[in-house]
CSV table of C-alpha atoms and ligand atoms in Angstrom, one decimal:
chain,number,residue,atom,x,y,z
A,251,MET,CA,-17.7,0.7,0.1
A,252,ASP,CA,-16.9,3.7,-0.8
A,253,ARG,CA,-14.2,5.7,0.9
A,254,ILE,CA,-14.9,9.5,1.6
A,255,ILE,CA,-11.8,11.6,2.4
A,256,MET,CA,-10.7,15.1,3.1
A,257,HIS,CA,-7.0,16.5,2.8
A,258,VAL,CA,-6.6,19.6,4.9
A,259,ASP,CA,-4.2,22.7,4.4
A,260,MET,CA,-3.6,25.6,5.7
A,261,ASP,CA,-3.5,28.9,3.9
A,262,ALA,CA,-0.2,30.4,3.9
A,263,PHE,CA,0.3,28.8,6.9
A,264,PHE,CA,3.3,30.6,8.7
A,265,ALA,CA,2.4,34.3,6.8
A,266,SER,CA,-1.2,33.7,8.1
A,267,VAL,CA,0.3,33.2,11.7
A,268,GLU,CA,2.4,36.1,11.7
A,269,GLN,CA,-0.3,38.4,9.7
A,270,LEU,CA,-2.7,37.0,12.9
A,271,ASP,CA,0.2,38.3,15.8
A,272,HIS,CA,1.1,41.1,14.5
A,273,LYS,CA,-1.9,43.4,12.8
A,274,GLU,CA,0.7,45.8,10.7
A,275,TYR,CA,1.4,43.1,8.4
A,276,ARG,CA,-2.3,42.2,7.5
A,277,GLY,CA,-3.2,43.1,4.0
A,278,LYS,CA,0.2,43.8,3.0
A,279,PRO,CA,3.2,41.5,0.9
A,280,LEU,CA,4.6,39.1,4.3
A,281,ILE,CA,7.6,37.3,3.5
A,282,VAL,CA,8.3,35.0,6.0
A,283,GLY,CA,11.8,33.2,5.6
A,284,GLY,CA,15.3,33.2,6.1
A,285,ILE,CA,16.7,37.1,5.5
A,286,GLY,CA,19.9,36.3,5.2
A,287,GLY,CA,22.2,36.7,2.1
A,288,ARG,CA,21.4,33.0,0.8
A,289,GLY,CA,17.7,32.8,2.3
A,290,VAL,CA,15.1,31.1,0.5
A,291,VAL,CA,11.4,31.9,1.3
A,292,SER,CA,9.6,29.9,3.6
A,293,THR,CA,6.0,31.2,2.0
A,294,CYS,CA,4.2,34.3,2.1
A,295,SER,CA,1.4,35.9,2.2
A,296,TYR,CA,-1.5,35.8,-1.2
A,297,GLU,CA,-0.7,39.7,-1.2
A,298,ALA,CA,2.8,39.0,-1.9
A,299,ARG,CA,2.1,35.9,-4.1
A,300,LYS,CA,0.5,38.2,-6.4
A,301,PHE,CA,4.1,39.5,-7.5
A,302,GLY,CA,4.9,35.9,-8.1
A,303,VAL,CA,7.0,35.0,-4.9
A,304,HIS,CA,6.7,31.7,-3.6
A,305,SER,CA,8.0,29.0,-1.4
A,306,ALA,CA,11.7,27.6,-1.9
A,307,MET,CA,12.5,30.6,-4.0
A,308,PRO,CA,16.0,32.9,-2.7
A,309,THR,CA,15.2,35.8,-0.9
A,310,SER,CA,17.0,37.7,-3.0
A,311,LYS,CA,14.7,37.2,-6.1
A,312,ALA,CA,11.5,37.7,-3.9
A,313,ARG,CA,13.0,41.3,-2.7
A,314,LYS,CA,13.3,42.4,-6.3
A,315,LEU,CA,10.3,40.8,-7.4
A,316,CYS,CA,8.6,42.8,-4.4
A,317,PRO,CA,10.3,45.8,-3.2
A,318,GLN,CA,8.1,46.8,-0.9
A,319,GLY,CA,7.5,43.4,0.8
A,320,ILE,CA,8.1,43.0,5.0
A,321,PHE,CA,10.7,40.8,4.9
A,322,ILE,CA,10.5,38.4,8.5
A,323,GLN,CA,12.7,35.6,9.4
A,324,GLY,CA,9.7,33.9,11.4
A,325,ASN,CA,9.2,31.9,14.8
A,326,TYR,CA,8.9,28.1,13.9
A,327,PRO,CA,7.5,27.3,17.6
A,328,ARG,CA,4.7,29.6,17.5
A,329,TYR,CA,3.6,28.1,14.4
A,330,ALA,CA,4.3,24.4,16.0
A,331,GLU,CA,1.6,25.4,18.9
A,332,VAL,CA,-1.0,26.9,16.5
A,333,SER,CA,-0.3,23.6,14.7
A,334,GLN,CA,-0.9,21.9,17.6
A,335,GLN,CA,-4.5,23.7,18.0
A,336,ILE,CA,-5.2,22.7,14.4
A,337,PHE,CA,-4.0,19.3,15.1
A,338,ASP,CA,-6.5,19.0,18.3
A,339,ILE,CA,-9.5,20.4,16.5
A,340,PHE,CA,-9.0,17.3,13.8
A,341,ASP,CA,-9.3,14.9,16.1
A,342,HIS,CA,-12.8,16.0,16.6
A,343,TYR,CA,-13.7,15.3,13.3
A,344,SER,CA,-12.4,12.1,12.5
A,345,PRO,CA,-10.6,9.0,14.5
A,346,LEU,CA,-8.5,8.2,11.2
A,347,ILE,CA,-5.8,11.3,10.7
A,348,GLU,CA,-2.9,11.2,8.7
A,349,PRO,CA,-0.8,14.1,9.5
A,350,LEU,CA,1.4,15.1,5.8
A,351,SER,CA,3.2,18.7,7.6
A,352,ILE,CA,2.7,21.3,9.6
A,353,ASP,CA,-0.4,21.9,8.4
A,354,GLU,CA,-1.9,19.6,6.3
A,355,ALA,CA,-3.4,16.3,7.0
A,356,PHE,CA,-5.7,13.8,5.3
A,357,LEU,CA,-8.6,12.6,7.7
A,358,ASP,CA,-10.7,9.6,6.7
A,359,LEU,CA,-14.5,10.0,7.3
A,360,THR,CA,-15.7,6.9,5.5
A,361,GLY,CA,-18.4,5.3,7.6
A,362,MET,CA,-19.2,8.1,9.6
A,363,GLY,CA,-22.6,7.3,8.8
A,364,ARG,CA,-25.4,10.3,8.8
A,365,LEU,CA,-22.5,12.7,10.1
A,366,MET,CA,-21.3,12.2,6.2
A,367,ASP,CA,-24.9,13.0,4.1
A,368,ASP,CA,-23.5,16.2,4.0
A,369,PRO,CA,-19.7,16.4,3.4
A,370,LEU,CA,-19.7,19.8,2.7
A,371,GLN,CA,-21.7,21.0,5.7
A,372,TYR,CA,-19.1,18.6,7.6
A,373,ALA,CA,-16.2,20.8,5.9
A,374,MET,CA,-17.3,24.1,6.7
A,375,LYS,CA,-17.9,23.6,10.3
A,376,LEU,CA,-14.2,22.2,10.8
A,377,LYS,CA,-13.2,25.4,8.2
A,378,GLN,CA,-15.3,27.4,10.5
A,379,GLU,CA,-14.3,25.9,13.9
A,380,ILE,CA,-10.3,26.4,12.5
A,381,ARG,CA,-10.9,30.0,12.1
A,382,GLU,CA,-13.1,30.3,15.1
A,383,LYS,CA,-10.2,28.5,18.1
A,384,THR,CA,-7.2,29.8,16.1
A,385,GLY,CA,-7.9,32.1,13.7
A,386,ILE,CA,-6.1,30.7,10.6
A,387,VAL,CA,-8.7,30.0,7.7
A,388,ALA,CA,-7.7,26.6,5.8
A,389,SER,CA,-8.5,24.5,2.6
A,390,VAL,CA,-10.5,22.1,1.8
A,391,GLY,CA,-11.0,18.9,-0.6
A,392,ILE,CA,-13.1,15.7,-0.2
A,393,ALA,CA,-12.5,13.5,-2.5
A,394,PRO,CA,-13.2,8.9,-2.9
A,395,ASN,CA,-9.0,8.8,-2.4
A,396,LYS,CA,-6.2,11.0,-1.2
A,397,PHE,CA,-5.3,11.8,-4.2
A,398,ILE,CA,-8.3,13.6,-5.5
A,399,ALA,CA,-8.4,15.2,-2.3
A,400,LYS,CA,-5.1,16.7,-2.1
A,401,ILE,CA,-5.8,18.0,-5.3
A,402,ALA,CA,-9.5,19.1,-4.6
A,403,SER,CA,-8.0,21.1,-1.4
A,404,ASP,CA,-5.6,23.3,-3.7
A,405,LEU,CA,-7.9,24.3,-6.7
A,406,ASP,CA,-9.7,27.2,-5.0
A,407,LYS,CA,-6.8,28.0,-2.4
A,408,PRO,CA,-7.3,30.5,-0.1
A,409,ASP,CA,-10.4,29.5,1.6
A,410,GLY,CA,-10.8,26.7,-0.9
A,411,LEU,CA,-13.5,24.3,-0.2
A,412,VAL,CA,-14.0,21.7,-3.3
A,413,VAL,CA,-15.9,18.3,-2.9
A,414,VAL,CA,-15.4,15.5,-6.0
A,415,ALA,CA,-18.1,13.2,-6.3
A,416,LYS,CA,-17.2,9.5,-7.4
A,417,ASP,CA,-19.1,10.3,-10.5
A,418,GLU,CA,-17.3,13.4,-11.2
A,419,VAL,CA,-13.7,12.8,-10.5
A,420,GLN,CA,-13.2,12.2,-14.3
A,421,ASP,CA,-14.9,15.4,-15.4
A,422,PHE,CA,-12.4,16.6,-12.6
A,423,LEU,CA,-8.9,15.1,-13.6
A,424,ASP,CA,-9.1,15.3,-17.4
A,425,PRO,CA,-8.2,18.7,-18.2
A,426,LEU,CA,-5.7,19.2,-15.3
A,427,PRO,CA,-1.9,19.9,-16.4
A,428,VAL,CA,-0.5,16.2,-15.9
A,429,ARG,CA,2.3,18.2,-13.2
A,430,ARG,CA,-0.7,18.0,-11.1
A,431,ILE,CA,-0.4,14.1,-11.2
A,432,TRP,CA,1.8,13.0,-7.6
A,433,GLY,CA,5.4,11.4,-8.8
A,434,VAL,CA,5.0,13.6,-12.3
A,435,GLY,CA,8.2,15.7,-12.0
A,436,ALA,CA,9.8,18.5,-14.2
A,437,LYS,CA,11.6,15.5,-16.1
A,438,THR,CA,8.3,13.5,-16.8
A,439,ALA,CA,6.6,16.3,-17.4
A,440,ALA,CA,8.7,17.1,-20.0
A,441,LEU,CA,9.4,13.7,-22.0
A,442,LEU,CA,5.4,13.5,-21.7
A,443,ASP,CA,5.1,17.5,-23.5
A,444,SER,CA,7.7,16.4,-26.2
A,445,ILE,CA,4.6,13.8,-27.4
A,446,HIS,CA,2.1,16.5,-27.1
A,447,ILE,CA,0.8,15.4,-24.0
A,448,ARG,CA,-0.4,18.1,-21.3
A,449,THR,CA,-3.5,17.3,-19.4
A,450,VAL,CA,-4.7,14.2,-17.8
A,451,LEU,CA,-7.0,13.3,-20.9
A,452,ASP,CA,-4.4,13.3,-23.1
A,453,LEU,CA,-2.0,10.5,-20.8
A,454,ARG,CA,-5.3,9.0,-20.4
A,455,LYS,CA,-5.8,8.2,-24.4
A,456,LEU,CA,-2.1,7.7,-24.9
A,457,ASP,CA,-1.4,3.5,-25.7
A,458,TYR,CA,-0.3,1.8,-22.4
A,459,GLN,CA,2.5,0.4,-23.9
A,460,ARG,CA,3.4,3.3,-25.7
A,461,LEU,CA,4.0,4.7,-22.6
A,462,ARG,CA,5.5,1.7,-20.6
A,463,ASN,CA,8.0,2.1,-23.1
A,464,MET,CA,8.7,5.6,-22.4
A,465,ILE,CA,9.0,5.6,-18.9
A,466,GLY,CA,9.0,1.9,-17.7
A,467,GLU,CA,6.4,-0.5,-15.9
A,468,LYS,CA,6.3,1.1,-12.7
A,469,THR,CA,5.5,4.6,-13.7
A,470,ALA,CA,3.4,3.8,-16.5
A,471,GLN,CA,1.5,1.8,-13.9
A,472,HIS,CA,1.1,4.4,-11.1
A,473,LEU,CA,0.4,7.3,-14.0
A,474,TYR,CA,-2.4,4.9,-15.6
A,475,ASN,CA,-4.1,4.6,-12.4
A,476,LEU,CA,-3.7,8.1,-11.5
A,477,SER,CA,-4.9,9.6,-14.3
A,478,ARG,CA,-8.2,7.2,-13.8
A,479,GLY,CA,-8.4,8.5,-10.8
A,480,LEU,CA,-7.7,5.2,-9.5
A,481,ASP,CA,-5.7,5.6,-5.6
A,482,GLU,CA,-5.9,3.1,-3.0
A,483,ARG,CA,-3.9,4.3,-0.3
A,484,PRO,CA,-5.1,3.8,3.1
A,485,VAL,CA,-5.2,6.8,5.6
A,486,ALA,CA,-2.8,5.9,7.7
A,487,PRO,CA,-1.8,7.6,11.0
A,488,ARG,CA,1.8,8.4,11.5
A,489,GLY,CA,3.0,6.6,14.0
A,490,ARG,CA,1.2,5.2,17.3
A,491,ALA,CA,-0.8,7.9,19.6
A,492,LYS,CA,0.2,7.8,23.1
A,493,SER,CA,-3.3,9.0,24.0
A,494,ILE,CA,-6.4,9.5,23.3
A,495,GLY,CA,-8.7,11.9,24.9
A,496,ASN,CA,-11.1,14.7,25.0
A,497,GLU,CA,-12.0,17.5,27.3
A,498,ILE,CA,-14.8,20.2,28.0
A,499,THR,CA,-14.4,23.6,29.5
A,500,PHE,CA,-17.7,24.9,30.8
A,501,GLY,CA,-19.2,28.3,30.2
A,502,GLU,CA,-20.9,28.2,33.2
A,503,ASP,CA,-19.3,26.3,36.0
A,504,ILE,CA,-20.7,23.1,37.4
A,505,GLN,CA,-21.7,22.6,40.4
A,506,THR,CA,-23.0,19.1,41.3
A,507,ALA,CA,-21.7,15.6,41.2
A,508,GLU,CA,-25.0,14.5,39.0
A,509,GLU,CA,-24.1,16.7,36.3
A,510,ALA,CA,-19.6,16.3,36.2
A,511,LEU,CA,-20.8,12.4,36.2
A,512,GLU,CA,-23.4,13.0,33.0
A,513,VAL,CA,-20.4,14.7,31.3
A,514,LEU,CA,-18.1,12.3,31.9
A,515,LEU,CA,-20.1,9.6,31.1
A,516,GLN,CA,-20.5,11.4,27.1
A,517,LEU,CA,-16.8,11.8,27.4
A,518,SER,CA,-15.6,8.3,28.1
A,519,VAL,CA,-18.7,7.1,25.3
A,520,LYS,CA,-16.8,9.3,23.1
A,521,VAL,CA,-13.3,8.3,24.0
A,522,GLY,CA,-14.3,4.7,24.2
A,523,TRP,CA,-15.5,5.3,20.4
A,524,ARG,CA,-12.5,7.0,19.2
A,525,LEU,CA,-10.0,3.9,20.7
A,526,ARG,CA,-12.7,1.4,18.8
A,527,LYS,CA,-12.2,3.1,15.6
A,528,ALA,CA,-8.5,3.5,16.2
A,529,GLY,CA,-8.1,-0.1,17.0
A,530,PHE,CA,-6.4,0.6,20.5
A,531,LYS,CA,-7.3,-1.0,24.3
A,532,ALA,CA,-6.0,1.6,27.1
A,533,LYS,CA,-4.7,0.4,30.4
A,534,THR,CA,-4.4,3.8,32.0
A,535,ILE,CA,-7.6,5.8,32.4
A,536,GLN,CA,-7.4,10.0,33.0
A,537,LEU,CA,-9.4,12.2,35.0
A,538,LYS,CA,-8.5,15.7,34.5
A,539,LEU,CA,-10.6,18.5,36.7
A,540,ARG,CA,-9.8,21.8,36.7
A,541,THR,CA,-11.6,24.4,39.2
A,542,ARG,CA,-12.6,28.5,38.6
A,543,ASP,CA,-9.7,28.9,40.6
A,544,PHE,CA,-7.5,27.2,37.6
A,545,THR,CA,-6.3,24.3,40.1
A,546,THR,CA,-5.7,21.6,37.6
A,547,TYR,CA,-5.9,17.7,39.2
A,548,THR,CA,-5.2,14.7,37.0
A,549,ARG,CA,-6.1,11.8,38.4
A,550,GLN,CA,-5.2,8.1,36.6
A,551,LYS,CA,-5.9,4.5,37.4
A,552,GLN,CA,-4.2,1.2,35.9
A,553,LEU,CA,-7.0,-0.8,34.2
A,554,PHE,CA,-6.9,-4.5,35.2
A,555,GLU,CA,-6.8,-5.6,31.6
A,556,PRO,CA,-6.5,-3.1,28.2
A,557,SER,CA,-9.8,-2.1,27.3
A,558,ASN,CA,-12.1,0.0,24.6
A,559,PHE,CA,-15.1,-0.2,26.0
A,560,ASP,CA,-16.8,2.6,27.3
A,561,ASN,CA,-18.4,1.2,30.7
A,562,ASP,CA,-14.7,0.0,31.6
A,563,ILE,CA,-13.6,3.5,31.2
A,564,PHE,CA,-16.5,5.1,32.9
A,565,THR,CA,-16.4,2.9,35.8
A,566,ALA,CA,-12.6,3.9,36.4
A,567,ILE,CA,-13.6,7.8,35.8
A,568,LYS,CA,-16.5,7.7,38.3
A,569,GLU,CA,-14.1,6.2,40.8
A,570,LEU,CA,-11.6,8.7,40.2
A,571,PHE,CA,-14.0,11.3,40.6
A,572,GLN,CA,-15.4,9.9,43.8
A,573,ASN,CA,-12.1,9.6,45.1
A,574,LEU,CA,-11.1,13.3,44.1
A,575,ASN,CA,-14.4,14.8,46.2
A,576,ILE,CA,-14.8,17.9,44.3
A,577,THR,CA,-18.3,18.5,42.6
A,578,ARG,CA,-18.3,22.5,42.9
A,579,ASN,CA,-16.8,25.1,40.6
A,580,ILE,CA,-15.8,23.2,38.3
A,581,ARG,CA,-14.6,24.6,35.2
A,582,LEU,CA,-13.5,21.8,33.1
A,583,LEU,CA,-13.4,17.9,32.4
A,584,GLY,CA,-11.6,16.0,30.7
A,585,VAL,CA,-11.3,12.0,29.7
A,586,SER,CA,-8.3,10.2,28.7
A,587,THR,CA,-6.4,7.0,28.1
A,588,SER,CA,-2.8,5.8,27.2
A,589,GLY,CA,-0.9,2.6,27.6
A,590,PHE,CA,-2.0,1.0,24.3
A,591,GLY,CA,-2.0,-2.5,23.2
A,592,GLU,CA,-2.9,-4.1,20.4
A,593,MET,CA,-6.5,-5.2,19.9
A,594,GLU,CA,-5.3,-8.2,18.3
A,595,ALA,CA,-3.8,-9.6,21.4
A,596,VAL,CA,-6.5,-12.1,22.5
A,597,SER,CA,-6.4,-11.8,26.6
A,598,LEU,CA,-7.6,-14.6,28.8
A,599,PHE,CA,-10.2,-12.3,29.6
A,600,HIS,CA,-11.1,-11.0,26.0
A,601,ASP,CA,-14.8,-10.6,26.0
A,602,GLU,CA,-16.1,-11.5,22.5
A,603,LYS,CA,-19.5,-10.9,23.6
A,604,LYS,CA,-18.8,-7.1,24.4
A,605,ASP,CA,-17.2,-6.8,21.2
A,606,LYS,CA,-19.9,-7.4,19.2
A,607,LEU,CA,-22.1,-5.2,21.4
A,608,TYR,CA,-20.2,-2.8,21.1
A,609,GLN,CA,-19.5,-3.3,17.0
A,610,ALA,CA,-23.2,-3.3,16.9
A,611,ILE,CA,-23.2,-0.2,18.9
A,612,ASP,CA,-20.7,1.6,16.6
A,613,GLY,CA,-23.0,1.0,14.1
A,614,ILE,CA,-26.0,2.3,15.0
A,615,ASN,CA,-24.1,5.3,16.4
A,616,SER,CA,-22.2,5.8,12.6
A,617,LYS,CA,-25.7,5.5,11.0
A,618,PHE,CA,-27.8,8.1,13.5
A,619,GLY,CA,-24.8,10.7,13.5
A,620,LYS,CA,-21.9,10.0,16.7
A,621,LEU,CA,-23.3,9.3,20.4
A,622,GLY,CA,-26.7,8.5,19.5
A,623,VAL,CA,-26.2,5.6,22.0
A,624,THR,CA,-25.6,6.3,25.4
A,625,ARG,CA,-26.4,4.0,28.7
A,626,GLY,CA,-27.5,6.6,31.0
A,627,SER,CA,-27.8,3.8,33.8
A,628,LEU,CA,-24.3,3.9,33.8
A,629,ILE,CA,-24.3,6.7,35.7
A,630,LYS,CA,-26.4,4.9,38.5
B,188,TTP,P1,2.8,25.1,2.3
B,188,TTP,O1,1.4,24.3,2.8
B,188,TTP,O2,2.8,24.1,1.0
B,188,TTP,O3,2.2,26.4,2.2
B,188,TTP,P2,1.3,27.6,2.8
B,188,TTP,O4,0.5,27.2,4.4
B,188,TTP,O5,2.3,28.8,3.1
B,188,TTP,O6,0.4,28.1,1.6
B,188,TTP,P3,-0.6,27.7,0.8
B,188,TTP,O7,-1.2,26.0,1.6
B,188,TTP,O8,-1.5,28.3,0.9
B,188,TTP,O9,-0.2,27.9,-0.4
B,188,TTP,O10,3.4,24.8,3.5
B,188,TTP,C1,2.9,25.1,5.0
B,188,TTP,C2,4.0,25.9,5.3
B,188,TTP,O11,5.2,25.0,5.8
B,188,TTP,C3,4.3,26.9,5.0
B,188,TTP,O12,3.4,28.3,5.8
B,188,TTP,C4,6.1,27.3,5.2
B,188,TTP,C5,6.7,26.1,5.3
B,188,TTP,N1,7.2,25.7,4.0
B,188,TTP,C6,8.9,26.0,4.5
B,188,TTP,O13,9.0,26.2,5.1
B,188,TTP,N2,9.4,25.5,3.2
B,188,TTP,C7,8.6,25.3,1.7
B,188,TTP,O14,9.4,25.0,0.5
B,188,TTP,C8,7.0,24.9,2.1
B,188,TTP,C9,6.3,24.6,0.7
B,188,TTP,C10,6.6,25.2,3.0
B,189,MG,MG1,-0.9,25.1,3.1
């Protein structure tokens, strides 16, 4: 199956957060980083980039290039907080996310069915949600693999959105300088330049034996593949998620148990889908409920057997909800799961029939948009 990979990267991340928090920095050349004698620039606003300032440059040099700039130390905990908000949004767009740094990630959108009929629309929605919820502008690249997606997100910054279809990959790559290829540093680029290889097209036309003699088998193989847009690396979630969950804050408080259960079912189905996509089964199911006066209740329950089935999750949630016995003035509801075991660990109670059923349901959901199939009868 052809893959659909999205790379998302915030524009001038630290500087954008500062401009968000301090009106007086907006529209100005702002440089964030070490402001002492030997300090280096972490990043700078696009207004400062016009002066030639960039990341990793000594701050003393930046001061010379841009004397009118505003130089600040930065506030890392604040950037981490905004980063967390952004990654929380990513969670709603793909079950398979690989964080690359504080402000960028790959999202695998493969197999998301009708949602992916229009990847451009999907990316616009994500960009808009990030902007609305955090005030930060993101650039996005969508392509058949990680290599192309990462180049694409960078190509039209700031506020970029570049989609590269499979049959456009070669035309997209050919005119780019070889330095754009991941793994081509200054040394390799200089070597290639010495035999007049400057663009990806030049590189692609170069005889493979000659390339190999120049830079060795391993690098040659790497460049051969990437110059043809071939990159099979999977989107690999870093570490293991500690919990998977979703919550909703209501515009208007919920006032009945029926309404609350309806929402909890939707949340259970969504969380079940995410667990199955991620290949996890959860042992612990947690209900979160917040009332109008901001009192937050959490209640959890251990399942007899780890599960990723919607109805196991919902049955536990329903029990927790009924025991908590709050049915009025509900401001927020959340379902989350943790205590993950391996999917492969086939237990004594492993229910193969149910696995098949959910595979079928997930297949249908993929085809008709996420969560097209829910089982209302579960509520009763
Ligand atoms: P980048 O995404 O590389 O840079 P950016 O977001 O500032 O600008 P853009 O993506 O629009 O080109 O890095 C993300 C953050 O990481 C950046 O805001 C600051 C930090 N950073 C450093 O502290 N030092 C560095 O050398 C780099 C490259 C980034
Ligand atoms: Mg960035």
